[in-house]
Tab-separated table of C-alpha atoms in Angstrom:
chain	number	residue	atom	x	y	z
A	163	GLN	CA	-16.871	58.306	-20.718
A	164	VAL	CA	-14.517	55.346	-20.380
A	165	GLN	CA	-14.324	54.155	-16.793
A	166	LEU	CA	-12.114	51.170	-15.532
A	167	VAL	CA	-12.672	50.364	-11.858
A	168	GLU	CA	-10.427	47.627	-10.248
A	169	SER	CA	-11.292	45.658	-6.942
A	170	GLY	CA	-10.175	42.686	-5.118
A	171	GLY	CA	-6.640	43.524	-3.948
A	172	GLY	CA	-5.643	43.336	-0.374
A	173	LEU	CA	-3.060	41.718	1.930
A	174	VAL	CA	-2.458	37.902	1.294
A	175	LYS	CA	0.248	35.535	2.608
A	176	PRO	CA	2.765	33.884	0.273
A	177	GLY	CA	1.286	31.014	-1.492
A	178	GLY	CA	-2.141	32.452	-1.267
A	179	SER	CA	-4.669	33.327	-3.879
A	180	LEU	CA	-6.620	36.669	-4.888
A	181	ARG	CA	-9.056	37.282	-7.780
A	182	LEU	CA	-8.881	41.019	-9.178
A	183	SER	CA	-11.825	42.245	-10.940
A	184	CYS	CA	-12.021	45.436	-13.425
A	185	ALA	CA	-15.536	46.708	-14.089
A	186	ALA	CA	-15.739	48.521	-17.342
A	187	SER	CA	-18.281	51.230	-18.570
A	188	GLY	CA	-18.786	53.949	-21.205
A	189	PHE	CA	-17.771	51.745	-24.242
A	190	SER	CA	-18.571	48.363	-25.877
A	191	PHE	CA	-16.326	46.214	-23.587
A	192	SER	CA	-16.592	43.236	-26.117
A	193	ASP	CA	-14.984	45.178	-28.870
A	194	TYR	CA	-11.627	45.689	-26.993
A	195	ASP	CA	-8.534	43.610	-26.203
A	196	MET	CA	-7.590	44.280	-22.391
A	197	SER	CA	-4.444	43.906	-20.308
A	198	TRP	CA	-3.279	43.843	-16.713
A	199	ILE	CA	-0.240	45.958	-15.820
A	200	ARG	CA	1.341	46.080	-12.237
A	201	GLN	CA	3.822	48.410	-10.633
A	202	ALA	CA	5.798	47.430	-7.618
A	203	PRO	CA	6.347	49.854	-4.880
A	204	GLY	CA	8.765	52.514	-6.279
A	205	LYS	CA	9.504	50.627	-9.430
A	206	GLY	CA	8.455	50.976	-13.061
A	207	LEU	CA	5.482	49.464	-14.939
A	208	GLU	CA	5.340	45.601	-15.808
A	209	TRP	CA	2.714	44.171	-18.398
A	210	VAL	CA	1.375	41.020	-16.925
A	211	SER	CA	-1.333	39.562	-19.077
A	212	HIS	CA	-3.330	40.096	-21.983
A	213	ILE	CA	-6.675	38.773	-23.332
A	214	ARG	CA	-8.302	39.218	-26.762
A	215	ARG	CA	-11.657	40.823	-27.166
A	216	SER	CA	-13.237	37.374	-27.810
A	217	GLY	CA	-11.466	35.716	-24.704
A	218	ASP	CA	-9.915	33.186	-27.269
A	219	HIS	CA	-6.297	34.318	-26.892
A	220	ILE	CA	-4.543	34.964	-23.886
A	221	TYR	CA	-0.791	35.788	-23.365
A	222	ASP	CA	1.016	36.109	-19.956
A	223	ALA	CA	4.355	37.463	-18.906
A	224	ASP	CA	6.978	34.874	-17.849
A	225	SER	CA	6.731	36.021	-14.344
A	226	VAL	CA	3.129	34.933	-13.853
A	227	LYS	CA	2.910	32.300	-16.247
A	228	GLY	CA	1.128	29.155	-14.819
A	229	ARG	CA	0.181	31.221	-11.586
A	230	PHE	CA	-1.936	33.928	-12.834
A	231	ALA	CA	-4.917	33.412	-15.099
A	232	ILE	CA	-6.872	36.293	-17.085
A	233	SER	CA	-10.256	36.062	-18.306
A	234	ARG	CA	-13.236	38.115	-18.995
A	235	ASP	CA	-17.171	37.920	-19.078
A	236	ASN	CA	-18.369	40.376	-22.026
A	237	SER	CA	-21.909	39.896	-20.833
A	238	LYS	CA	-21.087	41.628	-17.491
A	239	ASN	CA	-18.316	44.123	-18.873
A	240	LEU	CA	-15.856	42.531	-16.374
A	241	LEU	CA	-12.195	41.606	-16.686
A	242	TYR	CA	-10.618	39.211	-14.190
A	243	LEU	CA	-7.055	38.271	-13.001
A	244	GLN	CA	-7.081	35.247	-10.789
A	245	MET	CA	-3.721	35.093	-8.940
A	246	ASP	CA	-2.492	31.894	-7.389
A	247	SER	CA	0.649	30.860	-5.591
A	248	LEU	CA	1.493	34.327	-4.849
A	249	ARG	CA	4.996	35.603	-3.949
A	250	VAL	CA	6.349	38.468	-2.124
A	251	GLU	CA	7.592	39.760	-5.371
A	252	ASP	CA	3.919	40.055	-6.881
A	253	THR	CA	3.337	42.890	-4.318
A	254	ALA	CA	2.411	45.751	-6.618
A	255	VAL	CA	-0.498	48.084	-7.502
A	256	TYR	CA	-2.562	46.230	-10.465
A	257	TYR	CA	-4.000	48.472	-13.212
A	258	CYS	CA	-6.354	47.131	-15.924
A	259	ALA	CA	-6.067	48.679	-19.233
A	260	ARG	CA	-8.040	49.085	-22.444
A	261	GLU	CA	-6.044	48.418	-25.662
A	262	GLY	CA	-7.003	50.009	-29.059
A	263	ALA	CA	-9.996	49.132	-31.307
A	264	LYS	CA	-7.821	48.219	-34.511
A	265	PHE	CA	-4.459	47.184	-32.978
A	266	SER	CA	-3.446	45.886	-29.595
A	267	GLY	CA	-0.744	46.839	-27.429
A	268	THR	CA	-1.466	50.557	-26.905
A	269	PHE	CA	-3.011	51.235	-23.438
A	270	TYR	CA	-5.343	54.306	-24.124
A	271	TYR	CA	-7.324	53.912	-20.826
A	272	TRP	CA	-6.307	52.780	-17.485
A	273	GLY	CA	-7.916	52.050	-14.244
A	274	ARG	CA	-6.802	53.689	-10.889
A	275	GLY	CA	-5.401	50.365	-9.798
A	276	THR	CA	-5.767	48.138	-6.892
A	277	PRO	CA	-2.884	47.529	-4.368
A	278	VAL	CA	-1.805	43.897	-3.910
A	279	THR	CA	0.407	43.188	-0.788
A	280	VAL	CA	2.006	39.719	-0.134
A	281	SER	CA	3.559	39.349	3.105
A	282	SER	CA	3.644	36.959	6.082
B	1482	ASP	CA	11.886	39.842	-24.960
B	1483	ILE	CA	12.624	43.354	-26.321
B	1484	GLN	CA	14.325	45.410	-23.649
B	1485	MET	CA	13.746	49.094	-23.562
B	1486	THR	CA	16.467	51.333	-22.049
B	1487	GLN	CA	15.627	55.046	-21.314
B	1488	SER	CA	18.047	57.915	-20.670
B	1489	PRO	CA	18.290	59.652	-18.622
B	1490	SER	CA	17.031	57.969	-15.667
B	1491	SER	CA	16.209	61.399	-13.925
B	1492	LEU	CA	16.294	64.827	-15.192
B	1493	SER	CA	15.994	68.258	-13.616
B	1494	ALA	CA	15.451	71.446	-15.910
B	1495	SER	CA	13.778	74.867	-15.682
B	1496	VAL	CA	10.479	76.191	-16.613
B	1497	GLY	CA	10.422	77.021	-20.280
B	1498	ASP	CA	13.345	74.666	-21.233
B	1499	ARG	CA	13.417	71.963	-24.012
B	1500	VAL	CA	13.529	68.699	-22.601
B	1501	THR	CA	14.375	65.383	-24.736
B	1502	ILE	CA	14.003	61.883	-23.037
B	1503	THR	CA	15.426	58.874	-25.187
B	1504	CYS	CA	14.360	55.231	-25.461
B	1505	GLN	CA	16.235	52.486	-27.151
B	1506	ALA	CA	15.013	49.053	-27.927
B	1507	SER	CA	17.081	46.030	-28.055
B	1508	GLN	CA	15.715	45.063	-31.276
B	1509	ASP	CA	13.885	46.793	-34.177
B	1510	THR	CA	10.327	47.773	-33.099
B	1511	GLY	CA	9.455	49.819	-36.213
B	1512	ILE	CA	6.931	52.482	-35.004
B	1513	TYR	CA	5.231	50.517	-32.336
B	1514	LEU	CA	6.444	52.619	-29.501
B	1515	ASN	CA	4.400	54.622	-27.265
B	1516	TRP	CA	5.103	57.031	-24.291
B	1517	TYR	CA	3.271	57.467	-21.013
B	1518	GLN	CA	3.267	60.180	-18.265
B	1519	GLN	CA	2.598	59.071	-14.738
B	1520	THR	CA	2.244	61.634	-12.112
B	1521	PRO	CA	2.648	60.577	-8.352
B	1522	GLY	CA	-0.190	58.401	-7.065
B	1523	LYS	CA	-1.966	58.336	-10.351
B	1524	ALA	CA	-2.314	55.748	-13.314
B	1525	PRO	CA	-0.029	56.308	-16.343
B	1526	LYS	CA	-1.533	58.329	-19.205
B	1527	LEU	CA	-0.799	57.746	-22.925
B	1528	LEU	CA	0.744	60.739	-24.518
B	1529	ILE	CA	2.258	59.513	-27.758
B	1530	TYR	CA	1.358	56.489	-29.882
B	1531	ASP	CA	2.989	54.838	-32.917
B	1532	ALA	CA	6.194	56.694	-32.003
B	1533	SER	CA	5.083	60.033	-33.031
B	1534	TYR	CA	1.230	60.697	-32.858
B	1535	LEU	CA	-0.073	62.803	-30.164
B	1536	GLU	CA	-2.924	61.364	-28.122
B	1537	ALA	CA	-6.168	63.580	-28.320
B	1538	GLY	CA	-6.151	66.239	-25.414
B	1539	VAL	CA	-2.168	66.216	-24.895
B	1540	PRO	CA	-0.617	69.603	-25.179
B	1541	SER	CA	1.119	70.317	-28.386
B	1542	ARG	CA	4.509	70.951	-26.518
B	1543	PHE	CA	4.913	67.257	-26.509
B	1544	SER	CA	6.279	65.379	-29.466
B	1545	GLY	CA	7.805	62.197	-30.379
B	1546	GLY	CA	9.875	60.813	-32.909
B	1547	GLY	CA	12.085	57.965	-34.149
B	1548	SER	CA	11.838	54.621	-35.492
B	1549	GLY	CA	13.465	51.004	-35.462
B	1550	THR	CA	15.474	51.079	-32.244
B	1551	ASP	CA	15.863	54.747	-31.275
B	1552	PHE	CA	13.049	57.099	-30.156
B	1553	SER	CA	12.661	60.402	-28.387
B	1554	LEU	CA	10.189	62.299	-26.387
B	1555	THR	CA	10.596	66.019	-26.599
B	1556	ILE	CA	8.860	68.822	-24.346
B	1557	SER	CA	9.370	71.983	-26.150
B	1558	SER	CA	8.779	74.241	-23.347
B	1559	LEU	CA	8.825	72.721	-19.904
B	1560	GLN	CA	5.820	73.522	-17.578
B	1561	PRO	CA	5.399	72.933	-13.838
B	1562	GLU	CA	2.575	70.404	-14.566
B	1563	ASP	CA	4.901	68.235	-16.673
B	1564	VAL	CA	6.802	67.049	-13.252
B	1565	ALA	CA	6.284	63.417	-13.713
B	1566	THR	CA	7.796	59.939	-14.685
B	1567	TYR	CA	7.779	59.124	-18.278
B	1568	TYR	CA	7.773	55.845	-19.709
B	1569	CYS	CA	8.378	54.472	-23.308
B	1570	GLN	CA	6.666	50.870	-24.198
B	1571	GLN	CA	7.025	48.803	-27.132
B	1572	TYR	CA	4.129	46.626	-28.745
B	1573	HIS	CA	5.984	45.157	-31.744
B	1574	ASN	CA	6.175	41.787	-29.943
B	1575	LEU	CA	4.732	40.168	-26.892
B	1576	PRO	CA	5.477	40.388	-24.025
B	1577	TYR	CA	5.044	44.124	-24.194
B	1578	THR	CA	7.933	45.960	-22.430
B	1579	PHE	CA	8.383	49.157	-20.668
B	1580	GLY	CA	11.395	51.275	-20.261
B	1581	GLN	CA	12.474	51.904	-16.601
B	1582	GLY	CA	11.335	55.307	-16.668
B	1583	THR	CA	12.633	58.885	-16.389
B	1584	LYS	CA	11.755	61.127	-13.578
B	1585	LEU	CA	11.449	64.712	-14.640
B	1586	GLU	CA	11.619	67.463	-11.910
B	1587	ILE	CA	11.728	70.997	-12.123
B	1588	LYS	CA	14.833	72.892	-11.164
Protein backbone atom coordinates (compact mmCIF):
# COMPACT_ATOMS: atom_id res chain seq x y z
CA GLN A 1 0.00 0.00 0.00
CA VAL A 2 1.04 3.61 -0.52
CA GLN A 3 3.10 4.98 2.34
CA LEU A 4 4.62 8.41 2.80
CA VAL A 5 6.75 8.99 5.89
CA GLU A 6 8.10 12.44 6.67
CA SER A 7 11.09 13.12 8.89
CA GLY A 8 13.53 15.88 9.74
CA GLY A 9 11.27 18.27 11.61
CA GLY A 10 12.22 19.86 14.92
CA LEU A 11 12.95 23.06 16.80
CA VAL A 12 15.10 25.67 15.07
CA LYS A 13 15.91 29.31 15.73
CA PRO A 14 14.79 32.07 13.38
CA GLY A 15 17.21 32.33 10.48
CA GLY A 16 18.15 28.66 10.78
CA SER A 17 17.79 25.77 8.36
CA LEU A 18 16.18 22.33 8.28
CA ARG A 19 15.90 19.64 5.63
CA LEU A 20 12.75 17.58 5.58
CA SER A 21 12.59 14.16 3.92
CA CYS A 22 9.66 12.09 2.75
CA ALA A 23 10.21 8.38 2.16
CA ALA A 24 7.78 6.91 -0.36
CA SER A 25 6.86 3.26 -0.77
CA GLY A 26 4.13 1.09 -2.27
CA PHE A 27 4.07 2.81 -5.65
CA SER A 28 6.34 3.81 -8.53
CA PHE A 29 7.67 7.07 -7.10
CA SER A 30 9.10 8.34 -10.38
CA ASP A 31 5.64 8.23 -12.03
CA TYR A 32 4.06 10.84 -9.75
CA ASP A 33 4.29 14.55 -9.09
CA MET A 34 4.68 15.43 -5.41
CA SER A 35 3.98 18.40 -3.15
CA TRP A 36 4.68 19.71 0.32
CA ILE A 37 1.72 21.21 2.22
CA ARG A 38 1.84 22.76 5.67
CA GLN A 39 -0.55 23.54 8.49
CA ALA A 40 0.25 26.11 11.15
CA PRO A 41 -1.05 25.34 14.67
CA GLY A 42 -4.83 25.71 14.74
CA LYS A 43 -4.88 26.98 11.15
CA GLY A 44 -5.84 25.72 7.71
CA LEU A 45 -3.86 24.06 4.94
CA GLU A 46 -1.30 25.91 2.84
CA TRP A 47 0.31 24.41 -0.26
CA VAL A 48 4.07 25.08 -0.18
CA SER A 49 5.87 23.52 -3.12
CA HIS A 50 5.38 21.14 -6.07
CA ILE A 51 7.81 19.10 -8.13
CA ARG A 52 7.13 17.26 -11.37
CA ARG A 53 7.81 13.54 -11.53
CA SER A 54 11.00 14.04 -13.52
CA GLY A 55 12.20 16.79 -11.20
CA ASP A 56 12.48 19.29 -14.03
CA HIS A 57 9.64 21.63 -13.06
CA ILE A 58 9.28 23.16 -9.64
CA TYR A 59 6.73 25.64 -8.30
CA ASP A 60 6.84 27.37 -4.91
CA ALA A 61 4.37 29.45 -2.96
CA ASP A 62 5.32 33.12 -2.80
CA SER A 63 5.61 32.81 1.00
CA VAL A 64 8.61 30.47 0.68
CA LYS A 65 10.08 31.45 -2.68
CA GLY A 66 13.83 31.96 -2.45
CA ARG A 67 14.02 30.33 1.01
CA PHE A 68 12.73 26.79 0.48
CA ALA A 69 13.83 24.31 -2.19
CA ILE A 70 11.99 21.13 -3.12
CA SER A 71 13.90 18.26 -4.71
CA ARG A 72 13.61 14.53 -5.22
CA ASP A 73 15.79 11.46 -5.69
CA ASN A 74 13.84 8.99 -7.80
CA SER A 75 16.53 6.32 -7.34
CA LYS A 76 15.94 6.38 -3.57
CA ASN A 77 12.19 7.16 -3.56
CA LEU A 78 12.82 10.27 -1.52
CA LEU A 79 11.31 13.76 -1.58
CA TYR A 80 13.06 16.65 0.15
CA LEU A 81 12.33 20.16 1.35
CA GLN A 82 15.37 22.30 2.16
CA MET A 83 14.21 25.14 4.35
CA ASP A 84 16.56 28.09 4.87
CA SER A 85 16.14 31.52 6.49
CA LEU A 86 13.35 30.11 8.62
CA ARG A 87 10.85 32.50 10.17
CA VAL A 88 8.52 32.16 13.15
CA GLU A 89 5.61 32.06 10.71
CA ASP A 90 7.03 28.89 9.10
CA THR A 91 6.05 26.99 12.26
CA ALA A 92 3.71 24.23 11.10
CA VAL A 93 3.22 20.54 10.51
CA TYR A 94 4.65 19.76 7.08
CA TYR A 95 2.98 17.06 5.01
CA CYS A 96 4.23 15.45 1.82
CA ALA A 97 1.52 14.41 -0.60
CA ARG A 98 1.33 12.34 -3.76
CA GLU A 99 -0.55 13.81 -6.69
CA GLY A 100 -2.44 12.07 -9.51
CA ALA A 101 -0.91 9.82 -12.15
CA LYS A 102 -2.32 11.75 -15.10
CA PHE A 103 -2.97 15.23 -13.75
CA SER A 104 -1.33 17.23 -10.98
CA GLY A 105 -3.03 19.10 -8.21
CA THR A 106 -5.10 16.46 -6.45
CA PHE A 107 -3.52 15.12 -3.27
CA TYR A 108 -4.53 11.48 -3.17
CA TYR A 109 -2.17 10.34 -0.43
CA TRP A 110 -0.67 12.20 2.51
CA GLY A 111 1.98 11.38 5.07
CA ARG A 112 1.38 11.86 8.77
CA GLY A 113 3.42 15.03 8.79
CA THR A 114 6.52 16.27 10.60
CA PRO A 115 6.34 19.27 12.95
CA VAL A 116 8.61 22.26 12.51
CA THR A 117 8.87 24.88 15.25
CA VAL A 118 10.76 28.12 14.62
CA SER A 119 11.36 29.91 17.88
CA SER A 120 14.14 31.68 19.74
CA ASP B 1 -3.91 33.74 -6.92
CA ILE B 2 -7.36 32.17 -6.73
CA GLN B 3 -9.01 32.77 -3.35
CA MET B 4 -11.29 30.05 -1.99
CA THR B 5 -14.01 31.03 0.50
CA GLN B 6 -15.93 28.40 2.42
CA SER B 7 -19.13 28.84 4.36
CA PRO B 8 -20.00 28.38 7.03
CA SER B 9 -16.76 28.40 9.03
CA SER B 10 -18.36 26.14 11.59
CA LEU B 11 -21.49 24.08 11.71
CA SER B 12 -23.34 22.06 14.31
CA ALA B 13 -25.89 19.49 13.19
CA SER B 14 -27.68 16.41 14.49
CA VAL B 15 -27.03 12.80 13.52
CA GLY B 16 -29.11 12.03 10.44
CA ASP B 17 -29.23 15.64 9.24
CA ARG B 18 -28.45 16.65 5.68
CA VAL B 19 -25.46 19.01 5.77
CA THR B 20 -24.16 21.24 3.00
CA ILE B 21 -20.90 23.20 2.91
CA THR B 22 -20.25 25.69 0.14
CA CYS B 23 -17.03 26.89 -1.45
CA GLN B 24 -16.70 29.92 -3.70
CA ALA B 25 -13.71 30.62 -5.92
CA SER B 26 -12.57 34.15 -6.78
CA GLN B 27 -12.37 33.14 -10.44
CA ASP B 28 -13.52 30.34 -12.70
CA THR B 29 -11.86 27.04 -11.76
CA GLY B 30 -13.91 24.80 -14.06
CA ILE B 31 -14.29 21.51 -12.22
CA TYR B 32 -10.76 21.54 -10.83
CA LEU B 33 -11.99 21.43 -7.25
CA ASN B 34 -11.37 18.87 -4.52
CA TRP B 35 -12.75 18.30 -1.02
CA TYR B 36 -10.76 16.92 1.92
CA GLN B 37 -11.73 15.76 5.40
CA GLN B 38 -9.38 16.22 8.35
CA THR B 39 -10.07 14.69 11.74
CA PRO B 40 -8.15 16.04 14.77
CA GLY B 41 -4.50 15.03 14.82
CA LYS B 42 -4.67 13.30 11.45
CA ALA B 43 -3.60 14.12 7.91
CA PRO B 44 -6.28 15.29 5.48
CA LYS B 45 -8.07 12.66 3.42
CA LEU B 46 -9.37 13.13 -0.11
CA LEU B 47 -13.16 12.80 -0.32
CA ILE B 48 -14.21 14.29 -3.67
CA TYR B 49 -12.11 15.12 -6.74
CA ASP B 50 -12.98 17.02 -9.92
CA ALA B 51 -15.89 18.64 -8.07
CA SER B 52 -18.19 15.62 -8.02
CA TYR B 53 -16.29 12.32 -8.18
CA LEU B 54 -16.25 10.24 -5.02
CA GLU B 55 -12.81 8.91 -4.08
CA ALA B 56 -12.64 5.14 -3.67
CA GLY B 57 -13.71 3.96 -0.24
CA VAL B 58 -15.54 7.16 0.70
CA PRO B 59 -19.10 6.53 1.91
CA SER B 60 -21.83 7.33 -0.61
CA ARG B 61 -23.50 9.77 1.79
CA PHE B 62 -20.85 12.27 0.66
CA SER B 63 -21.43 14.08 -2.63
CA GLY B 64 -20.01 17.08 -4.40
CA GLY B 65 -21.38 19.46 -6.99
CA GLY B 66 -20.85 22.68 -8.83
CA SER B 67 -18.55 24.16 -11.44
CA GLY B 68 -17.00 27.48 -12.31
CA THR B 69 -16.93 29.48 -9.08
CA ASP B 70 -19.56 27.82 -6.87
CA PHE B 71 -19.22 24.39 -5.35
CA SER B 72 -20.82 22.35 -2.59
CA LEU B 73 -20.13 19.33 -0.42
CA THR B 74 -23.19 17.53 0.94
CA ILE B 75 -23.47 14.82 3.58
CA SER B 76 -26.88 13.23 3.08
CA SER B 77 -27.21 11.76 6.57
CA LEU B 78 -24.70 12.98 9.13
CA GLN B 79 -22.91 10.29 11.15
CA PRO B 80 -20.86 10.70 14.35
CA GLU B 81 -17.65 9.77 12.51
CA ASP B 82 -18.13 12.74 10.16
CA VAL B 83 -17.01 15.15 12.88
CA ALA B 84 -14.06 16.84 11.20
CA THR B 85 -12.87 19.94 9.41
CA TYR B 86 -13.57 20.02 5.69
CA TYR B 87 -11.48 21.89 3.12
CA CYS B 88 -12.04 22.70 -0.52
CA GLN B 89 -9.02 23.13 -2.81
CA GLN B 90 -8.62 24.37 -6.36
CA TYR B 91 -6.04 23.13 -8.80
CA HIS B 92 -7.04 25.10 -11.89
CA ASN B 93 -4.00 27.33 -11.40
CA LEU B 94 -0.80 27.29 -9.40
CA PRO B 95 -0.52 28.16 -6.60
CA TYR B 96 -2.95 25.51 -5.46
CA THR B 97 -5.16 27.11 -2.81
CA PHE B 98 -7.40 25.82 -0.05
CA GLY B 99 -10.48 27.24 1.58
CA GLN B 100 -10.16 28.25 5.23
CA GLY B 101 -12.00 25.14 6.39
CA THR B 102 -15.41 24.30 7.84
CA LYS B 103 -15.49 22.69 11.27
CA LEU B 104 -18.39 20.27 11.58
CA GLU B 105 -19.66 19.17 14.99
CA ILE B 106 -22.50 17.03 16.24
CA LYS B 107 -25.27 18.84 18.09
